[in-house]
Short mmCIF file of C-alpha atoms in Angstrom, two decimals:
data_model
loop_
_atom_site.label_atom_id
_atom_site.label_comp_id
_atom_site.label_asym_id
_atom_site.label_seq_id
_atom_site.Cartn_x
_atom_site.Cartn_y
_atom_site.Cartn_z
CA UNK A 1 115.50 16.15 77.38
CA UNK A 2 118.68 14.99 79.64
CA UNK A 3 120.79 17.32 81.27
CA UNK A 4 124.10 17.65 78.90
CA UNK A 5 126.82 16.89 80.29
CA UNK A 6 127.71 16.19 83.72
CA UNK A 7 130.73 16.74 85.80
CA UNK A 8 130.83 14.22 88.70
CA UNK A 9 134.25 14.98 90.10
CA UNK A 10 135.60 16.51 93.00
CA UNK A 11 132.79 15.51 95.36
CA UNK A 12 130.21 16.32 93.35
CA UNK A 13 126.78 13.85 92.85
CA UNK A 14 125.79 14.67 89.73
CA UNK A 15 125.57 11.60 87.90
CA UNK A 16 123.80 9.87 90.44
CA UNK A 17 126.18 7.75 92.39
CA UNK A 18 125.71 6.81 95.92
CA UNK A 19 126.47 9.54 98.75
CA UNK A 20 126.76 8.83 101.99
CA UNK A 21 127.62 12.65 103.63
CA UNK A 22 131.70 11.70 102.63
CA UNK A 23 133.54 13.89 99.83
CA UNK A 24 134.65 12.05 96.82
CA UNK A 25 138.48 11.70 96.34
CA UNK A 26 139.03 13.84 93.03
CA UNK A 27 139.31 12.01 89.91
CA UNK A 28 142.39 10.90 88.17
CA UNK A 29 143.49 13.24 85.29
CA UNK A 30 143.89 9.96 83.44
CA UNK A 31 140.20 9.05 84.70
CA UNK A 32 138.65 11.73 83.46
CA UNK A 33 140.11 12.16 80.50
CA UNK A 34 138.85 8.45 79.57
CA UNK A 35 135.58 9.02 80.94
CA UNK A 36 134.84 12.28 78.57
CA UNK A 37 136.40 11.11 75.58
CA UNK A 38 134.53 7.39 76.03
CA UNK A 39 131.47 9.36 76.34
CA UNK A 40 132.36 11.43 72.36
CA UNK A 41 132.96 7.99 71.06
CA UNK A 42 129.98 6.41 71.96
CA UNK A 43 128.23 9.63 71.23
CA UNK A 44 129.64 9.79 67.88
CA UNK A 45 128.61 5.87 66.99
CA UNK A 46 124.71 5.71 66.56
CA UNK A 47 125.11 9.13 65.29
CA UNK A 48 127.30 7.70 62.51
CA UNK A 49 125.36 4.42 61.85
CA UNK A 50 122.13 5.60 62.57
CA UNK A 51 122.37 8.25 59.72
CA UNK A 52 123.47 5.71 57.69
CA UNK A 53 120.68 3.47 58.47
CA UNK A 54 118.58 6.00 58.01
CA UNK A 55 119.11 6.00 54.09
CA UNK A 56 118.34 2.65 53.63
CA UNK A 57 115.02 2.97 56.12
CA UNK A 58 113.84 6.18 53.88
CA UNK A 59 114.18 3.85 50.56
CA UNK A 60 112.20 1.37 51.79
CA UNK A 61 109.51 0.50 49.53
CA UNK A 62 106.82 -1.05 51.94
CA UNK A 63 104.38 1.36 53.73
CA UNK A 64 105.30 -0.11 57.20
CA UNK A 65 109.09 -0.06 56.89
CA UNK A 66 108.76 3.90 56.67
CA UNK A 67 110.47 6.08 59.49
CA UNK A 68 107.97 8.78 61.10
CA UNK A 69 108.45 12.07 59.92
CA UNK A 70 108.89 15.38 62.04
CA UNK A 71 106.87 18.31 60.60
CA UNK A 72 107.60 22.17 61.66
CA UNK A 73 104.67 22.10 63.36
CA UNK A 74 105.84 18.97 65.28
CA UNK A 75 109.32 20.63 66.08
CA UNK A 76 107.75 23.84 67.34
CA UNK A 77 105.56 21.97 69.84
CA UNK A 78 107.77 19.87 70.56
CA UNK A 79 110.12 22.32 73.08
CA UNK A 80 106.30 22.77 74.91
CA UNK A 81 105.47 19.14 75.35
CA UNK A 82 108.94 18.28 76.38
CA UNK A 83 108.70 20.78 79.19
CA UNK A 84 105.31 19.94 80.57
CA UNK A 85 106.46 16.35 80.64
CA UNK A 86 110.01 17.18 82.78
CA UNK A 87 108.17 19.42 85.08
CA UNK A 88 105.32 16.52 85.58
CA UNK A 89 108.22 13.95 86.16
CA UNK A 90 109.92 16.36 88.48
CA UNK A 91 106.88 16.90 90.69
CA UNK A 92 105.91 13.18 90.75
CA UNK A 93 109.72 12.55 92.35
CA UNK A 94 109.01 15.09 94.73
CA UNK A 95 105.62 13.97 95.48
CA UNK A 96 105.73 9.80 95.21
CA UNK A 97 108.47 7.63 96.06
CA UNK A 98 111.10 7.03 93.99
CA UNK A 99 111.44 3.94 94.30
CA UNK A 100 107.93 2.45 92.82
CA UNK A 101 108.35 5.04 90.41
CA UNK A 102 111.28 3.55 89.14
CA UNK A 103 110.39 0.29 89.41
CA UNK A 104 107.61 0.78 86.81
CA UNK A 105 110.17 2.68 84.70
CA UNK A 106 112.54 -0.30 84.41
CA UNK A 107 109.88 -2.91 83.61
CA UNK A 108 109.01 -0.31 80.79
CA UNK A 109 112.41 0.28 80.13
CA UNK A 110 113.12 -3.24 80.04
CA UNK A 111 110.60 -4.17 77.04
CA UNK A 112 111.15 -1.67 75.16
CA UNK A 113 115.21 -1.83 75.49
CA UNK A 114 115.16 -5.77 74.58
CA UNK A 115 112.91 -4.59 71.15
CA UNK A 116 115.67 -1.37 70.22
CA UNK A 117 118.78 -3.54 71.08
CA UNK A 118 117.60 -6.10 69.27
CA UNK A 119 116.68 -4.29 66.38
CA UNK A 120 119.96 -2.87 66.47
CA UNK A 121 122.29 -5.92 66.46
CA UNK A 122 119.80 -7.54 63.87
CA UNK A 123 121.81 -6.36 60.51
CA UNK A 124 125.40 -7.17 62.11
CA UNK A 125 123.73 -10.58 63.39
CA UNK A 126 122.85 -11.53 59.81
CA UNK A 127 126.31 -11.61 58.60
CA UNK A 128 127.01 -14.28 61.34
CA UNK A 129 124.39 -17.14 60.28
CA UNK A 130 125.72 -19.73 58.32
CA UNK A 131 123.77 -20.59 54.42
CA UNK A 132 122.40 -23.57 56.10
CA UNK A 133 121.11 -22.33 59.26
CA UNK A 134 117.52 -23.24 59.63
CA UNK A 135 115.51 -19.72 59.26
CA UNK A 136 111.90 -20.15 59.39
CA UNK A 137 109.09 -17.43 59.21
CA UNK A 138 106.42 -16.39 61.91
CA UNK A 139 104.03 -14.30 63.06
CA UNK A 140 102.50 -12.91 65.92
CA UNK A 141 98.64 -11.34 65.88
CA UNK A 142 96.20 -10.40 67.81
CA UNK A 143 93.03 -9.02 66.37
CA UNK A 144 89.96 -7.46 68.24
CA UNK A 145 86.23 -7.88 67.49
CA UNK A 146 84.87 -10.21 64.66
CA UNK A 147 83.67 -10.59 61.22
CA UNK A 148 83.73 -7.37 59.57
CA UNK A 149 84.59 -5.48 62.66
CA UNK A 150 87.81 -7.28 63.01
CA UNK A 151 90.75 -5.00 63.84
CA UNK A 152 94.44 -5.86 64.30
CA UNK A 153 95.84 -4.36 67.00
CA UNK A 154 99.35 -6.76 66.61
CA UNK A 155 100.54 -7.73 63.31
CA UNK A 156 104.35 -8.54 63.95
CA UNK A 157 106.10 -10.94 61.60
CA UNK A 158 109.72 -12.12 62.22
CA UNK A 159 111.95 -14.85 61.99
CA UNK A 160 114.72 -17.59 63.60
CA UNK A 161 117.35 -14.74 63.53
CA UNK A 162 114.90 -12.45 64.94
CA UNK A 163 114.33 -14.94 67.73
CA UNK A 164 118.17 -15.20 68.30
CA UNK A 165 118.75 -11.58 68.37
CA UNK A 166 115.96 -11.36 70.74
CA UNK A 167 117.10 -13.91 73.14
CA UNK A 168 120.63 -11.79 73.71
CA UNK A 169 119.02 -9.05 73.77
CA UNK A 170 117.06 -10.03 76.42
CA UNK A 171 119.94 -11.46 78.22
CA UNK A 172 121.25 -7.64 78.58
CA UNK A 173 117.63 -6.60 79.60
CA UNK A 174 118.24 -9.20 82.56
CA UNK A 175 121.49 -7.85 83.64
CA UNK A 176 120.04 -4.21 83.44
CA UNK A 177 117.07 -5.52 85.52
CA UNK A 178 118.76 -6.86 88.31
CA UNK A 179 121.88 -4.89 88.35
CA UNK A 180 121.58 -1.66 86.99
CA UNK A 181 125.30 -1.90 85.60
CA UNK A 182 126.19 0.97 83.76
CA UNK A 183 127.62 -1.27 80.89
CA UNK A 184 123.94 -2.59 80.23
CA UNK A 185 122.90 0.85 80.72
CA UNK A 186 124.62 2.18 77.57
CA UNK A 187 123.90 -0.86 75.76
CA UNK A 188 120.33 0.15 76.05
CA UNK A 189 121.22 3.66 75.59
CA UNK A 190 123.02 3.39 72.20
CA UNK A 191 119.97 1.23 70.44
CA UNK A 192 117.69 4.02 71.36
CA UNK A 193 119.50 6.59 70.41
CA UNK A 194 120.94 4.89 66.81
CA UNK A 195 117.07 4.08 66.49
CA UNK A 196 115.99 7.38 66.64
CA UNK A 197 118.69 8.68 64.45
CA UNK A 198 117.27 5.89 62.42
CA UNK A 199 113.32 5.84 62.36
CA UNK A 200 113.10 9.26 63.03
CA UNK A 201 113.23 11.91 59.94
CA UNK A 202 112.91 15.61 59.59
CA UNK A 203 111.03 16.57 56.26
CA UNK A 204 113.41 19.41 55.90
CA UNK A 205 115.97 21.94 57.34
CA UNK A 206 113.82 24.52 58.17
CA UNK A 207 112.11 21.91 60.77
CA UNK A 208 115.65 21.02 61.65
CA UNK A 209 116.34 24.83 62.53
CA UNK A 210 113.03 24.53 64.33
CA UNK A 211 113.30 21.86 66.32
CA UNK A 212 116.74 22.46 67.06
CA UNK A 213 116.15 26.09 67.80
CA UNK A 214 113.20 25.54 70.45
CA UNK A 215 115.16 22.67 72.37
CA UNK A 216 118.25 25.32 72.60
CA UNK A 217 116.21 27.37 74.65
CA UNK A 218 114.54 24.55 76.39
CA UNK A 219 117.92 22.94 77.71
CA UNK A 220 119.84 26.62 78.57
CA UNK A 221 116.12 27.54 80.79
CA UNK A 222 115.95 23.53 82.35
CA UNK A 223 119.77 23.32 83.08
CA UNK A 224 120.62 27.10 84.09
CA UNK A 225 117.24 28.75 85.25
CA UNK A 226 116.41 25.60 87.55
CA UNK A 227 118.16 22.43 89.22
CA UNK A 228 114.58 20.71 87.44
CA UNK A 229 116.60 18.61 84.40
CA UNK A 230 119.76 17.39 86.87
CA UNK A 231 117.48 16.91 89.47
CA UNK A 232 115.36 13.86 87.21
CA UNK A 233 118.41 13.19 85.45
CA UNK A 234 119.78 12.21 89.07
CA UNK A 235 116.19 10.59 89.89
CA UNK A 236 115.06 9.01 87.01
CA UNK A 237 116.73 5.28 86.90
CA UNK A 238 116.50 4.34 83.32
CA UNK A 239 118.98 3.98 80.03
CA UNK A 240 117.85 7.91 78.89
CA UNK A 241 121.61 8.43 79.35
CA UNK A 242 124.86 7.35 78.38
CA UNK A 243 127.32 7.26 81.46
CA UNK A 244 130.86 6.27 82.14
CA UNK A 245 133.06 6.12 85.33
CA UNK A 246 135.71 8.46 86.12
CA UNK A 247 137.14 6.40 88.63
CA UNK A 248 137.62 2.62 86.21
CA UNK A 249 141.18 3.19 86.65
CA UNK A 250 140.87 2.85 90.35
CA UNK A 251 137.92 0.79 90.45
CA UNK A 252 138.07 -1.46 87.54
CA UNK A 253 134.11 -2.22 86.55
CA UNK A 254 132.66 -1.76 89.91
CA UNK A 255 133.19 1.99 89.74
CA UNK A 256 130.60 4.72 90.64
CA UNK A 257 132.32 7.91 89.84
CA UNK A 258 130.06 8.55 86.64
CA UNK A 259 129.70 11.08 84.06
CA UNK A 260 127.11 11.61 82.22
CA UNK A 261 125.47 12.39 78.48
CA UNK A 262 121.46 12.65 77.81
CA UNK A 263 120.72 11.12 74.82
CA UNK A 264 118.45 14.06 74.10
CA UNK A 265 122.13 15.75 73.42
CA UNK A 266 122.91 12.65 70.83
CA UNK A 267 119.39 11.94 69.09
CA UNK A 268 118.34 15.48 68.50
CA UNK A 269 121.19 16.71 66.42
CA UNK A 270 122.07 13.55 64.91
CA UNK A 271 119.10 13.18 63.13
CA UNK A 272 119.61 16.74 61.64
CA UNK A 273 123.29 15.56 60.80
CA UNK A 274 121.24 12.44 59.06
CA UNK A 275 119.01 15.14 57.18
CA UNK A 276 121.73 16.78 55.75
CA UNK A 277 123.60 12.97 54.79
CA UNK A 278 120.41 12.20 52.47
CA UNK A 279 120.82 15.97 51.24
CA UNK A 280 124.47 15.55 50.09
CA UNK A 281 122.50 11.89 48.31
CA UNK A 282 120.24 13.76 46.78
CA UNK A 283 122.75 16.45 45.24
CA UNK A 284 124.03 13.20 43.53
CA UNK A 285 127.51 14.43 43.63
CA UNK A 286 129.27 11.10 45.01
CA UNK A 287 130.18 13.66 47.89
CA UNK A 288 129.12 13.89 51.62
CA UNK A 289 130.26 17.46 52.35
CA UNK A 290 127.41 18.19 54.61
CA UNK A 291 127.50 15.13 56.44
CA UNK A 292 131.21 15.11 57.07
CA UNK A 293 131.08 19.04 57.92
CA UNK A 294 127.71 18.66 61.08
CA UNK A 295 129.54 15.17 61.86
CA UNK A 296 132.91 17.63 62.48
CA UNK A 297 130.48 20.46 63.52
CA UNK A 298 129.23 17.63 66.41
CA UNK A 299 132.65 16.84 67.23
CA UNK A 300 133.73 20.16 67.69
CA UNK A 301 130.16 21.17 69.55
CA UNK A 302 130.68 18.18 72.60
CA UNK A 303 134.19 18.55 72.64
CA UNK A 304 133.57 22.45 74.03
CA UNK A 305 130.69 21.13 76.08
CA UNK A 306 132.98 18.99 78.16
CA UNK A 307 135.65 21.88 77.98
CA UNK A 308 133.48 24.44 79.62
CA UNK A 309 131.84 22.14 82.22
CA UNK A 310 135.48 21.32 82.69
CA UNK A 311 136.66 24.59 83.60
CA UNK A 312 133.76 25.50 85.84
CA UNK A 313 132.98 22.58 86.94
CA UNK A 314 129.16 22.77 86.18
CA UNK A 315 126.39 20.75 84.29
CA UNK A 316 126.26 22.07 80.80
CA UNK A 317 123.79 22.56 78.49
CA UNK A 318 125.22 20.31 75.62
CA UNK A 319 122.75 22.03 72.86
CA UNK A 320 124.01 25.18 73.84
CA UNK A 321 127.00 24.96 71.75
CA UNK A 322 125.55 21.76 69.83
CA UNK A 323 123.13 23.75 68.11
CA UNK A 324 124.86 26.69 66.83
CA UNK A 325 127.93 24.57 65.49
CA UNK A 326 125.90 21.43 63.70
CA UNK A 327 123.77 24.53 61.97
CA UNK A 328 126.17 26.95 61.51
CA UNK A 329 128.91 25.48 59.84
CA UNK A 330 126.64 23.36 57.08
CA UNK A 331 124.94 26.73 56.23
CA UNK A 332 128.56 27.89 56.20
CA UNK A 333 129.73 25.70 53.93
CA UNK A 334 126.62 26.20 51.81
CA UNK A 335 126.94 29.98 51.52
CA UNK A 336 130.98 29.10 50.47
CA UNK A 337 129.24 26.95 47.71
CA UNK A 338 126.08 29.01 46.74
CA UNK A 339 123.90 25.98 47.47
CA UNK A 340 121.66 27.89 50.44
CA UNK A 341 118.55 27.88 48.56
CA UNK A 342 119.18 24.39 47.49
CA UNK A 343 119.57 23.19 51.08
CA UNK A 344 116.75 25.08 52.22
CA UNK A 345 114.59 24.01 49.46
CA UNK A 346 115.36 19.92 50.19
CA UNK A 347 112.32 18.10 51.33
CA UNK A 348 113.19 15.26 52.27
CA UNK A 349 110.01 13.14 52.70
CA UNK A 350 109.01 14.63 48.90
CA UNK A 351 112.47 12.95 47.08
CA UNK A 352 113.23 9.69 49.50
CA UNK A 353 110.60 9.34 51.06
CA UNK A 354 107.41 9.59 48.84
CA UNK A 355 104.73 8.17 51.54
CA UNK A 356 106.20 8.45 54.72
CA UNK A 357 103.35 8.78 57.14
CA UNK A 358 103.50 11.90 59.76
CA UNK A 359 104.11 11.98 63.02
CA UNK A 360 100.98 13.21 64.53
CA UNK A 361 101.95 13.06 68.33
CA UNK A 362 104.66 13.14 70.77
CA UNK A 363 105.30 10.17 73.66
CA UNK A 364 105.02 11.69 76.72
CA UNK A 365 107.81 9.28 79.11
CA UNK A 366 110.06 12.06 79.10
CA UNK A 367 111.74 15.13 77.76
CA UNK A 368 114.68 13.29 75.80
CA UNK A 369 114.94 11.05 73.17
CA UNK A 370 114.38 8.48 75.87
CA UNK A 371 110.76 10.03 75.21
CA UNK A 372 111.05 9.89 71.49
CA UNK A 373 111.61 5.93 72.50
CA UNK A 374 107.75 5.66 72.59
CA UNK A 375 107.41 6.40 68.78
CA UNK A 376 110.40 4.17 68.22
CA UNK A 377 108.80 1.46 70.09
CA UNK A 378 105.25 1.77 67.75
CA UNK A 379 108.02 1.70 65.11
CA UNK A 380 109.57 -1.54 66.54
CA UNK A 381 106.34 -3.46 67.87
CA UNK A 382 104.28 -2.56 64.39
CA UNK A 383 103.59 -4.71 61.77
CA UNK A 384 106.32 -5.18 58.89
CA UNK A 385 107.14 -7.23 56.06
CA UNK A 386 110.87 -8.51 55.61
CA UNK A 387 112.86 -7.04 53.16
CA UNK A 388 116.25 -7.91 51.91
CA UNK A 389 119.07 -5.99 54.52
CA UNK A 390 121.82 -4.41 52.30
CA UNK A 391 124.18 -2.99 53.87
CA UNK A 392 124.59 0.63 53.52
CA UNK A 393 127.15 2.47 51.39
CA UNK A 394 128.33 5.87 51.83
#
């Protein structure tokens, strides 16, 4: 997982820009204040869609439209994997040259942004096509071996609209490519991380607590104990992060004054926030106390993050006060309530989501939801069957 939140200001490197031995003029206070609360807004949107999207993707009825599930004994290896993988990225900057290294990242990058954008812009795209516009089925596979022995190894089926969404999509992926704009940057950062909020589902809160708990410790050890996290977060060239210049007042779009959020900090609570939004669905109470109470909890959570790495002007653990808050006050609320045991209790994958297959391994890109991308991309590049897109309802 990303570093939190970084503070870039008053000479500082952190989010990556160029250096050339010369202190930074400081920031604006007009600068900064847009750059920290551009980064909770765009924070706060694929949490907010994506947990909406993720109701509709657990009520899917086809095998292949179902999101991957977390399992406790996923979340507690999870922390452990995560680590291994930063540490190997860490010592493979230090060791090879960045520069090939990152090359290979952005071709990779690249694919698999064009797939998550575009499956992100799909729904809104929809409403955009005219009755008559001609829409016409295909399908793209590739099988191995022969006979009996033949095995798919690509079964993807799509459409015109598909084809359309994919084509400005890839548009973006060009610009990223070539420029490394920050603009295309979050682009690509946002359909990951309302994709993973999306497609990927704890079975219950206990996991939740689990997987939450473990990456606490994991981001306070990476960010505090070492310089290991902000030192690949600096190195690692590659939409894992959502950034945002301090100095666009002064510099209009051209700016390189960034801050920075990992979308580990967006992805990992947000699909506990979603948890709790098909919780509040299953009470079948017409109310989404839960939801609304981690979605404030989040709020609240990021808002101190960037406080505190205000005041001493450090990089931040965002989980550190992410996790307790987005936890705490839902089992708060609960207690207020008496509906502990029923929150507890919730399986999710046993009352939505009645065959939802298990997710059996972890990707190993990175230690961020820029990692859980690889599981997303199986998700994206897998076979499906269309299926009519409702919009969701809260």
């Amino acid at each position: 997982m990303d570093s939190a939140v970084s503070d870039p200001h008053n000479g500082s490197a952190e989010a990556g820009g160029p250096t050339n031995g010369t202190t930074r003029p400081p920031s604006t206070p007009e600068g900064i204040a847009l750059a920290y609360g551009s980064l909770l807004l765009m924070a706060l949107l694929p949490i907010f869609f994506g947990a909406l999207r993720s109701v509709r993707c657990a009520r899917g009825k086809n095998a292949s439209d179902m999101p991957e599930t977390i399992t406790s004994r996923d979340a507690a290896r999870f922390p452990i994997i995560a680590s291994c993988t930063l540490l190997g990225l860490y010592l493979f900057f230090k060791i090879f040259s960045q520069e090939y290294i990152n090359l290979l990242l952005s071709m990779y990058f690249f694919v698999l942004g064009i797939l998550a954008l575009s499956h992100t812009i799909s729904p809104f795209m929809n409403k955009f096509f005219p009755a008559s516009f001609p829409n016409r089925q295909y399908q793209l596979l590739f099988t191995q071996g022969s006979g009996e022995n033949k095995e798919e190894i690509v079964n993807y089926e799509f459409d015109t609209k598909d084809l359309v969404c994919l084509g400005l999509s890839s548009i973006v992926g060009v610009w990223y490519l070539l420029r490394k704009h920050w603009i295309a940057n979050n682009l690509f950062g946002l359909a990951f991380s309302l994709n993973g909020v999306e497609l990927l589902h704890l079975n219950n809160v206990s996991t939740g607590c689990i997987l939450l708990g473990g990456l606490f410790i994991y981001d306070v050890f990476w960010v505090f104990g070492t310089n290991v996290m902000v030192t690949v977060a600096k190195s690692f060239e590659a939409p894992i992060k959502l950034v945002f210049p301090q100095d666009l007042l002064e510099k209009g779009l051209e700016a390189d004054n960034f801050a920075m959020l990992g979308l580990g900090d967006i992805v990992i609570p947000g699909i506990f926030i979603a948890l709790l939004l098909r919780f509040d669905i299953s009470l079948k109470k017409n109310t989404h106390t839960y939801f609304y109470t981690s979605f404030a909890a989040y709020i609240f959570g990021l808002g101190l993050t960037i406080f505190i790495m205000h005041i001493f002007k450090h990089a931040q653990p965002a989980l550190l006060y992410l996790v307790p808050t987005c936890i705490g006050f839902p089992v708060l609320v609960a207690l207020a309530k008496g509906e502990v045991t029923e929150m507890f209790s919730y399986e999710s994958s046993a009352e939505i989501l009645p065959h939802t297959p298990r997710l059996t391994h972890f990707p190993t890109v990175s230690g961020s939801p820029a990692s859980l991308a690889d599981s997303m991309q199986q998700k994206l590049a897998g076979p499906r069957r269309r299926r009519p897109q409702n919009p969701s309802a809260m």
